[in-house]
Short mmCIF file of C-alpha atoms and ligand atoms in Angstrom, two decimals:
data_model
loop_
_atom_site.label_atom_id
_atom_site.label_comp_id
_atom_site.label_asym_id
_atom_site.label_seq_id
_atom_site.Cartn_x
_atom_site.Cartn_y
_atom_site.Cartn_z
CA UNK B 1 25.26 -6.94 39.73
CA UNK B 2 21.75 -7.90 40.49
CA UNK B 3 18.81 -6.49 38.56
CA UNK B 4 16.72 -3.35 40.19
CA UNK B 5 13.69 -5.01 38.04
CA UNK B 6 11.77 -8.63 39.14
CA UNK B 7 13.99 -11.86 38.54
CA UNK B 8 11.34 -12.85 36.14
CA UNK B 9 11.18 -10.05 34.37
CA UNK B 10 14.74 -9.91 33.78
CA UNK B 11 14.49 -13.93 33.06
CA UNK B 12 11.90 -13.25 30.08
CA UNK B 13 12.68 -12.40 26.41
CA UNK B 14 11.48 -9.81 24.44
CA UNK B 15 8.46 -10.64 22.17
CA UNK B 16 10.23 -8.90 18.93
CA UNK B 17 8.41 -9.75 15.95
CA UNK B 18 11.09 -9.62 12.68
CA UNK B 19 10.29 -6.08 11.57
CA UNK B 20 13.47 -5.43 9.64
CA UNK B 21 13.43 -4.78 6.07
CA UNK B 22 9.72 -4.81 5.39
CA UNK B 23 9.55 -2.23 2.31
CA UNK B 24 6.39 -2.38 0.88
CA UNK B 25 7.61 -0.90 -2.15
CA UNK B 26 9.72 -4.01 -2.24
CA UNK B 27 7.76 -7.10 -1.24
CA UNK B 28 4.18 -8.26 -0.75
CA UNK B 29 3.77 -8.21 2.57
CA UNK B 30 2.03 -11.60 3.63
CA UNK B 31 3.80 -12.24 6.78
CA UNK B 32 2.34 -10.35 9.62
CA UNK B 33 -1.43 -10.96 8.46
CA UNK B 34 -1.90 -7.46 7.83
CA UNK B 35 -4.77 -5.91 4.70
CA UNK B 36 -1.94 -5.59 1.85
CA UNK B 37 -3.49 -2.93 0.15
CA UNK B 38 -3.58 0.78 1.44
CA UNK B 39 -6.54 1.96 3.19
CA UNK B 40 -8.86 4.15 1.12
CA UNK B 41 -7.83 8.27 0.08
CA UNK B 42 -10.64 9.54 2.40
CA UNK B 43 -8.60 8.17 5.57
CA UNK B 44 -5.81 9.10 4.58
CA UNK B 45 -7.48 13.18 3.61
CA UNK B 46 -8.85 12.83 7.36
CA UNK B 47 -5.15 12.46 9.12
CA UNK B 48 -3.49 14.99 6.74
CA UNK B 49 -6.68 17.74 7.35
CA UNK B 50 -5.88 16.74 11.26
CA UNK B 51 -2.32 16.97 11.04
CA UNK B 52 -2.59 20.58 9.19
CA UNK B 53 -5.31 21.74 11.52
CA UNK B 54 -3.16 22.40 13.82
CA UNK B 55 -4.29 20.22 16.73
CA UNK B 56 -1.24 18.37 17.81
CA UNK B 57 0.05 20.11 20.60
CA UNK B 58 -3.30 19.01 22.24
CA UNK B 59 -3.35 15.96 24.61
CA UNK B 60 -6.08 13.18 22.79
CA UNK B 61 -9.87 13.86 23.35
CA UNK B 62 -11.98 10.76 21.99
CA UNK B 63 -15.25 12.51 21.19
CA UNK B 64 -17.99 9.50 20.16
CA UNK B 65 -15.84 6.70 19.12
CA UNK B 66 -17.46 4.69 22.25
CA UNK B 67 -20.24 5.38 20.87
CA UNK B 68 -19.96 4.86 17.62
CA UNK B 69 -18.27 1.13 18.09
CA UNK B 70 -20.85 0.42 20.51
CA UNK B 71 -23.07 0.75 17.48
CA UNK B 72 -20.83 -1.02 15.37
CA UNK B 73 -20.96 -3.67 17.56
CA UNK B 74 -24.21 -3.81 18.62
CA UNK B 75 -23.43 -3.08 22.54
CA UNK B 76 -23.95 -0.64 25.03
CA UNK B 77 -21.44 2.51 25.00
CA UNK B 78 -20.80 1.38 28.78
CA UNK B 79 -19.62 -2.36 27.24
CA UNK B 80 -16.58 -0.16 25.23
CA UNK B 81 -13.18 0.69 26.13
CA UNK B 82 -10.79 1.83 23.14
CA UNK B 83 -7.15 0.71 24.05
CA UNK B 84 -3.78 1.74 21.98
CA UNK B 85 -4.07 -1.81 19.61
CA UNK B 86 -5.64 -4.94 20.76
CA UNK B 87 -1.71 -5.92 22.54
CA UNK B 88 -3.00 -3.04 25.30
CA UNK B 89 -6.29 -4.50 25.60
CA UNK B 90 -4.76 -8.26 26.30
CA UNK B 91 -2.33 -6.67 28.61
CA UNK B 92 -4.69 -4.61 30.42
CA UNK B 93 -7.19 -7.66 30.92
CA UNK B 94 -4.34 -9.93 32.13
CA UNK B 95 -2.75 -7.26 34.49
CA UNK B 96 -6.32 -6.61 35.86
CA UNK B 97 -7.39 -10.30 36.21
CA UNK B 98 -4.94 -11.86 37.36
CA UNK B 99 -1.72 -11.83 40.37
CA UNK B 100 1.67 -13.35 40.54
CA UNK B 101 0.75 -17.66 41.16
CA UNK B 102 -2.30 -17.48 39.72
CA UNK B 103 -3.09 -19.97 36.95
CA UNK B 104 -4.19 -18.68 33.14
CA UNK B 105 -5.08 -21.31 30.56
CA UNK B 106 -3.72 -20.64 26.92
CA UNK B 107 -3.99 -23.29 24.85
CA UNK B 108 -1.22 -23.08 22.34
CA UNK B 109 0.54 -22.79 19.52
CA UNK B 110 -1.01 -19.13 19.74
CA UNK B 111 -0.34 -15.58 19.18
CA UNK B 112 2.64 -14.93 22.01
CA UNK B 113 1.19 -11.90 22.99
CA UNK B 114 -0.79 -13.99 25.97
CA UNK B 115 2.21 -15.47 26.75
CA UNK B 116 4.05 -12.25 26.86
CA UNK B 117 1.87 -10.33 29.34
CA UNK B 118 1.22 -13.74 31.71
CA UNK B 119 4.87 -14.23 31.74
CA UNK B 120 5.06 -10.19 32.94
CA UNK B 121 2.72 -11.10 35.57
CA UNK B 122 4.03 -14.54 36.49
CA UNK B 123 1.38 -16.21 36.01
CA UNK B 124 1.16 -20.42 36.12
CA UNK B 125 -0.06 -21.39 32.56
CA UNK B 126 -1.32 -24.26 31.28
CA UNK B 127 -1.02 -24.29 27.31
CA UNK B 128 -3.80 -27.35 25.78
CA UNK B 129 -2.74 -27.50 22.35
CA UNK B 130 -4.40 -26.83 19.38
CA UNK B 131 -4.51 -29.92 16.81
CA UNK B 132 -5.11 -29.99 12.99
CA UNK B 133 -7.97 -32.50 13.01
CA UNK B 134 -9.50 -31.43 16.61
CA UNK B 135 -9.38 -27.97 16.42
CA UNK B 136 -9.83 -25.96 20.14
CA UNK B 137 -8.67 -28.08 22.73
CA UNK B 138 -12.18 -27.53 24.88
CA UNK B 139 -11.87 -31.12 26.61
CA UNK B 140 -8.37 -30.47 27.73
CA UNK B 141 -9.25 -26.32 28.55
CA UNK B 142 -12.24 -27.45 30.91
CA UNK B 143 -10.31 -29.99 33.08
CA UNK B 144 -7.79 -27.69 33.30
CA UNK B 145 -9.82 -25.41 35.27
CA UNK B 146 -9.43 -24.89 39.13
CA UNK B 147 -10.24 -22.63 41.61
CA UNK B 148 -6.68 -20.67 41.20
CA UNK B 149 -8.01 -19.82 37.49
CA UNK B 150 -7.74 -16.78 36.85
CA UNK B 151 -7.42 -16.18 33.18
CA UNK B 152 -8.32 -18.24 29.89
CA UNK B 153 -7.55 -17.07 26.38
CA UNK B 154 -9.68 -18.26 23.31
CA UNK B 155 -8.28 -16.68 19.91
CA UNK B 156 -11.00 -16.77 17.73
CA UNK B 157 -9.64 -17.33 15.34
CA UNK B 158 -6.52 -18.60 16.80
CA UNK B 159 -3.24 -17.73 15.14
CA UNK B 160 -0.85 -19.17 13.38
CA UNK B 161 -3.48 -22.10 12.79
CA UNK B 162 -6.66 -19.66 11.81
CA UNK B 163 -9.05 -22.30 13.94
CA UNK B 164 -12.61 -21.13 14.37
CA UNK B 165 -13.33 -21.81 18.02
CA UNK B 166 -17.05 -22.84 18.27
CA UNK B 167 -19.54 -20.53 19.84
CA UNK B 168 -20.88 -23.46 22.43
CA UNK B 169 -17.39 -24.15 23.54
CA UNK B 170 -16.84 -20.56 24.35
CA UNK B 171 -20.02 -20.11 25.91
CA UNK B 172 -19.10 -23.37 28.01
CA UNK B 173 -15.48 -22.61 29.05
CA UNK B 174 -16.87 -19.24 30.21
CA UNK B 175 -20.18 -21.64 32.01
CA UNK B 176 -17.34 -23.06 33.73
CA UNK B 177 -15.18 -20.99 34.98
CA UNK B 178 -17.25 -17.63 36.40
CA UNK B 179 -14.50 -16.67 38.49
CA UNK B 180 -11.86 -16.67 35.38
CA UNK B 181 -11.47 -13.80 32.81
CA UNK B 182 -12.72 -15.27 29.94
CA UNK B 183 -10.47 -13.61 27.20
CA UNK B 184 -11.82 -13.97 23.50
CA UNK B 185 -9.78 -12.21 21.05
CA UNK B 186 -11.58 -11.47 17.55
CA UNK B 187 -8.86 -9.66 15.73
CA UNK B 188 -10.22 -11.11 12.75
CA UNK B 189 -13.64 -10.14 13.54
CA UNK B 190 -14.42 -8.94 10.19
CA UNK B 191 -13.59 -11.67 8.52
CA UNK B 192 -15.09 -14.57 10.20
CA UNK B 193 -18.14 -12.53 11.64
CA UNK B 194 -17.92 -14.77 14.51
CA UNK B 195 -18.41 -13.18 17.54
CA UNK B 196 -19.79 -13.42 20.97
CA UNK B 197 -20.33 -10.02 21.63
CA UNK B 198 -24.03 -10.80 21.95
CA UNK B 199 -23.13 -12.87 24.88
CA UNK B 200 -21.62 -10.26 27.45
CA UNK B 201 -25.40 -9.48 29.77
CA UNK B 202 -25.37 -13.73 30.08
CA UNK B 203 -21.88 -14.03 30.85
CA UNK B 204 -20.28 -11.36 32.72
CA UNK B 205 -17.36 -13.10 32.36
CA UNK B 206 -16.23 -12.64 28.86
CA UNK B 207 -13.90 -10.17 27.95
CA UNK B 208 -13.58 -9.85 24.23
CA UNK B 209 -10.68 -7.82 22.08
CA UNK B 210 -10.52 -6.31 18.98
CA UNK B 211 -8.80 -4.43 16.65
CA UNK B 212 -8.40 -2.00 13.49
CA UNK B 213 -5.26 -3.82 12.41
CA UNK B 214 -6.56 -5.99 10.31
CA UNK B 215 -9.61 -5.51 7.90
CA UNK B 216 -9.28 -1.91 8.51
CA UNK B 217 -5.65 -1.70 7.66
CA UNK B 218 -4.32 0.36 10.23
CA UNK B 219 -2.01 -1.26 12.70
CA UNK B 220 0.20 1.56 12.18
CA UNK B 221 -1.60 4.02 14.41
CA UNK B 222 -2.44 1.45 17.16
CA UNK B 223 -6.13 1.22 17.36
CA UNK B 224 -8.41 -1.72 19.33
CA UNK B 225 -10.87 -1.96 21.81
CA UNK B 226 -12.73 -4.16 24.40
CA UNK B 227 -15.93 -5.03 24.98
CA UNK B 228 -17.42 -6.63 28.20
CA UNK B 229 -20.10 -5.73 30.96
CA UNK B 230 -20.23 -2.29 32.26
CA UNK B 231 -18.51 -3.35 35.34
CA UNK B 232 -15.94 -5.24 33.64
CA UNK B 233 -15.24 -2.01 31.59
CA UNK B 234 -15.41 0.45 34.52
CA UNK B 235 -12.64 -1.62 36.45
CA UNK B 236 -10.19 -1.81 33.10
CA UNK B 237 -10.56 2.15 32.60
CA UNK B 238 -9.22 2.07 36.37
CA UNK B 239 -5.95 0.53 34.76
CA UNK B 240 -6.10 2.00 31.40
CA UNK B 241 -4.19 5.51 30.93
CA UNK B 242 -6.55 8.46 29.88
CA UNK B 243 -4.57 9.22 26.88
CA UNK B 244 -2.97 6.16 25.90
CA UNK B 245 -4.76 6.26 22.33
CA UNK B 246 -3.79 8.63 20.52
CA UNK B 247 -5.54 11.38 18.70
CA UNK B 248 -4.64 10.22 15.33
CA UNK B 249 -5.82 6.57 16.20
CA UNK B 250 -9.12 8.45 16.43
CA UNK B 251 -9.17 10.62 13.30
CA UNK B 252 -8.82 7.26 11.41
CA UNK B 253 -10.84 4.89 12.96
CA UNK B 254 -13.60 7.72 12.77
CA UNK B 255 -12.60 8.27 9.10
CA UNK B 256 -12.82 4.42 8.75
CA UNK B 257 -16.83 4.03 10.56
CA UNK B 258 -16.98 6.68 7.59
CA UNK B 259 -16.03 4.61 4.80
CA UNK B 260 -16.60 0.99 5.78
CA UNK B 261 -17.48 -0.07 2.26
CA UNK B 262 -13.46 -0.69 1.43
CA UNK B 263 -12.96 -3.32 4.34
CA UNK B 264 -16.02 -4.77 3.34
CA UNK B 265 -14.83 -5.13 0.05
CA UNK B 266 -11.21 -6.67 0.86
CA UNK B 267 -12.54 -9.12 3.20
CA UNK B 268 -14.77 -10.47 -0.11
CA UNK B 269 -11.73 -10.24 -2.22
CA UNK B 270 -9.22 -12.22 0.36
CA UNK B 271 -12.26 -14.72 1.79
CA UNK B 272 -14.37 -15.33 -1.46
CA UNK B 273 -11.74 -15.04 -4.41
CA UNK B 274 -7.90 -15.41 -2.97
CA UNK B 275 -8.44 -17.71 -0.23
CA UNK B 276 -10.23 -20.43 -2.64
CA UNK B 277 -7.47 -20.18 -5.35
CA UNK B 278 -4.93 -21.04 -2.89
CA UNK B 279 -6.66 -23.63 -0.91
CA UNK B 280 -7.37 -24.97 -4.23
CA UNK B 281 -3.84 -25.20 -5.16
CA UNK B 282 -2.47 -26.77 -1.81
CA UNK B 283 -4.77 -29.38 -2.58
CA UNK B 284 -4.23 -30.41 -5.29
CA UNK B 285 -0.29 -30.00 -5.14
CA UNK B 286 -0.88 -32.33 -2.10
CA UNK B 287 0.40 -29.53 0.67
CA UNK B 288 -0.79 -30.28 4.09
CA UNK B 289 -2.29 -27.41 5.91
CA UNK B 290 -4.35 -26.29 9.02
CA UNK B 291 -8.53 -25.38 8.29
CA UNK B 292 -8.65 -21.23 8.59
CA UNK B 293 -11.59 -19.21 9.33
CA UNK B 294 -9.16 -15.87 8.66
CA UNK B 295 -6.81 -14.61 6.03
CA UNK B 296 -4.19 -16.67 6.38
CA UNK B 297 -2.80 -20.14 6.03
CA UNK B 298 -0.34 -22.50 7.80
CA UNK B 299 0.99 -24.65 5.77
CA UNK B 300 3.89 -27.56 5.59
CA UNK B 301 5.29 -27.46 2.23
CA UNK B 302 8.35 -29.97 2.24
CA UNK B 303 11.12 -27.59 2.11
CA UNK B 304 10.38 -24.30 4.65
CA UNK B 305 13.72 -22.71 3.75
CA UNK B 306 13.81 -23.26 0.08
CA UNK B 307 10.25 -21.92 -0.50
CA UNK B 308 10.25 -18.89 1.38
CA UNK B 309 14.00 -17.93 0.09
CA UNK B 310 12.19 -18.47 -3.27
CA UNK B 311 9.30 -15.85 -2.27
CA UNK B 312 11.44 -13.64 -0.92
CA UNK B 313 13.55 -13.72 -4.33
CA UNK B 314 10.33 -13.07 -6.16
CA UNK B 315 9.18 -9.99 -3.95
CA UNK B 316 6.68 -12.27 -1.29
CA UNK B 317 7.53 -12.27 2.29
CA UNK B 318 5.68 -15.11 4.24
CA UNK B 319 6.48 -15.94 7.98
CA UNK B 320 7.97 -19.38 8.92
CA UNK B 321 5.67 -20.57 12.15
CA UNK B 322 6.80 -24.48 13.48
CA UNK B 323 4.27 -26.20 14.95
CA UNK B 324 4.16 -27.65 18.34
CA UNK B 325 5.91 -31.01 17.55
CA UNK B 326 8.59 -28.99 15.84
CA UNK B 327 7.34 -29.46 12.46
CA UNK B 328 8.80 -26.30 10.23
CA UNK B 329 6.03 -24.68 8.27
CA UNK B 330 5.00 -21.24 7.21
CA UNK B 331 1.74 -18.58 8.13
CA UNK B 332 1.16 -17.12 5.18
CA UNK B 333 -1.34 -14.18 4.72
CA UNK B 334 -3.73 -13.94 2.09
CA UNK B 335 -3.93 -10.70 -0.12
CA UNK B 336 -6.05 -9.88 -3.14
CA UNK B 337 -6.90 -12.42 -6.05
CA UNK B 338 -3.66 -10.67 -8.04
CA UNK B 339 -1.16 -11.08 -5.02
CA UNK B 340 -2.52 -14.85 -4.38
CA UNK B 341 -1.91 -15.63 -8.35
CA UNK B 342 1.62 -14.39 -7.88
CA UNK B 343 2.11 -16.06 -4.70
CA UNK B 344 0.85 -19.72 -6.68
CA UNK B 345 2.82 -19.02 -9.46
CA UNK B 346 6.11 -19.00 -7.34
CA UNK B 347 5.15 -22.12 -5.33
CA UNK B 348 4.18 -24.06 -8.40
CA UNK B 349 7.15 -22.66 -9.78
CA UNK B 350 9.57 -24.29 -6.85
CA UNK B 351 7.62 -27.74 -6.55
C1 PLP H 401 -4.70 -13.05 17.39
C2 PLP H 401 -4.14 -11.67 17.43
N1 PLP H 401 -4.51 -10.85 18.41
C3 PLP H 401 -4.02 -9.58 18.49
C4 PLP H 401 -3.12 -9.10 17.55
C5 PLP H 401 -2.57 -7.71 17.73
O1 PLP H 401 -3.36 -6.78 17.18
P1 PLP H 401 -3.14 -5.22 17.42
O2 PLP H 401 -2.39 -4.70 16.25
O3 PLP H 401 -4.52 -4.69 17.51
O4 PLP H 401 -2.39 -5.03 18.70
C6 PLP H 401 -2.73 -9.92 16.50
C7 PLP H 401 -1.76 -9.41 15.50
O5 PLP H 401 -1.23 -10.12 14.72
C8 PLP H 401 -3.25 -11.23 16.44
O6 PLP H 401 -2.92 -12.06 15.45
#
């Protein structure tokens, strides 16, 4: 029987990250680049005074969290949108900018996300790939441009390989292509501090995402947000649903602006203490691995299978990533100084 839905809908796979199993009472979790510590008691007080305040039988209101990230983020109010995670806001930008045919550039390997939603639009893509020693692929990205482009994706960093994209090469790729939704994703804002953010009055083009999955440790309620030009913003709020954040996303991320102190701390921790001590060790135990401006690593140990079935044993869950030749290798997310000893231990441990 044919499909009621689009042939290439019903074509695609599911993007179905492996979710299974992941007890935190069990492992370390340092395969989905999440914060590995809970967030701080007065968030949590904030959704538990919410939840017995009896307010959940009301649809969401957002109050002055525009506001208040516009502050955060040193943009107008009218340069916000708050989306349900960053995943909405890359769908919504994709669905917004671009129609079945057209071409999107997303250089690659990358987080599949872009993928996902340009494969839900049928999109034509182009993936430039990422290399070890080169970095962004900007050469390859700006001949790739035509008039038919529609969308371009710049993780920043990208993921699995934690490249920092440089700020001229953004600026450039979005120089070049005015008619193209430039899409820069800082997830990882907070720990790179990269951003061009500053950038949005001289080019109306960019269209950047973020999230509070990450530093702010709270991809469970689904909380990210956009910032562009006003007009950019006014036309994805045409697409956006009015409640599709919910109220508890709100009640967090507020609680979070509250209390930024613990993120702040945690990204010294992971950046300034962990990160070092393992760098330090794949060097010297001669482990190739990709240069990361975030908290994680992707590294090529010699036997994938044997170390992570070792980790596992020992409590650690990483996530195997190949690279684009095929190479097997593993993301692995940096935690606190204690968790990145353990995590050494293990591998010096297996050889
Ligand atoms: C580069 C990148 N963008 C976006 C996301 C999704 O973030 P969110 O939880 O805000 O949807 C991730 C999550 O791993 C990511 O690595």
């Amino acid at each position: 029987m044919s499909s009621i839905f689009k042939p290439h809908i019903t074509r695609m796979s599911a993007y179905a990250p492996p979710l299974e199993g992941r007890n935190p009472q069990q492992f370390t979790l340092l395969d989905f680049n999440e914060r590995t510590i809970p967030v701080s008691e007065p968030i949590k007080q904030a959704l538990v005074d919410f939840i017995r305040g009896d307010r959940l039988q009301m649809y969401p209101s957002y109050g002055d969290i525009t506001e208040r990230l516009a502050d955060y983020c040193g943009v107008d109010a009218g340069q916000v949108m708050i989306t349900n995670g960053s995943d909405q806001g890359i769908d919504l930008i994709v669905r917004a900018a671009a129609a079945a045919g057209d071409h999107a550039i997303i250089p690659g390997p990358s987080f599949a996300m872009y993928t996902q939603c340009a494969a839900v639009e049928n999109l034509r893509v182009s993936e430039p790939g990422y290399t070890r020693s080169g970095g962004f692929p900007t050469a390859a990205v700006l001949a790739s441009i035509t008039e038919a482009t529609r969308l371009i994706v710049i993780a920043n960093p990208n993921n699995p390989s934690g490249t920092l994209v440089a700020r001229e090469d953004i600026l450039a790729v979005a120089a070049a292509a005015p008619q193209a939704a430039v899409l820069v994703d800082e997830c990882y804002f907070e720990y790179t501090q990269a951003t061009v953010a500053d950038q949005l009055a001289a080019h109306e083009n960019l269209v950047i995402t973020r999230t509070f999955s990450k530093t702010w440790g709270l991809p469970s309620v689904r909380f990210g947000y956009v910032l562009s030009a006003a007009d950019n913003i006014r036309a994805l709020l045409n697409v956006r649903g009015p409640y599709d954040v919910n109220q508890l996303a709100i009640v967090a991320a507020q609680a979070a602006l509250d209390n930024p102190a613990y993120t702040r701390e945690y990204v010294r921790e992971v950046m300034e203490q962990a990160k070092p001590l393992l760098e330090q060790y794949l060097d010297t135990a001669g482990i190739d691995y990709w240069p990361s401006g975030a908290n994680y690593l992707w590294l090529f140990p010699q036997d994938v299978t044997v170390l992570s079935e070792r980790l596992k044993e020992a409590g650690i869950l990483v996530r195997p990533k190949a690279d684009a030749d095929g190479r097997p290798g593993l993301r692995v997310t940096i935690g606190t100084l204690d968790q990145t000893r353990q995590l050494v231990e293990v591998m010096k441990s297996t050889g």
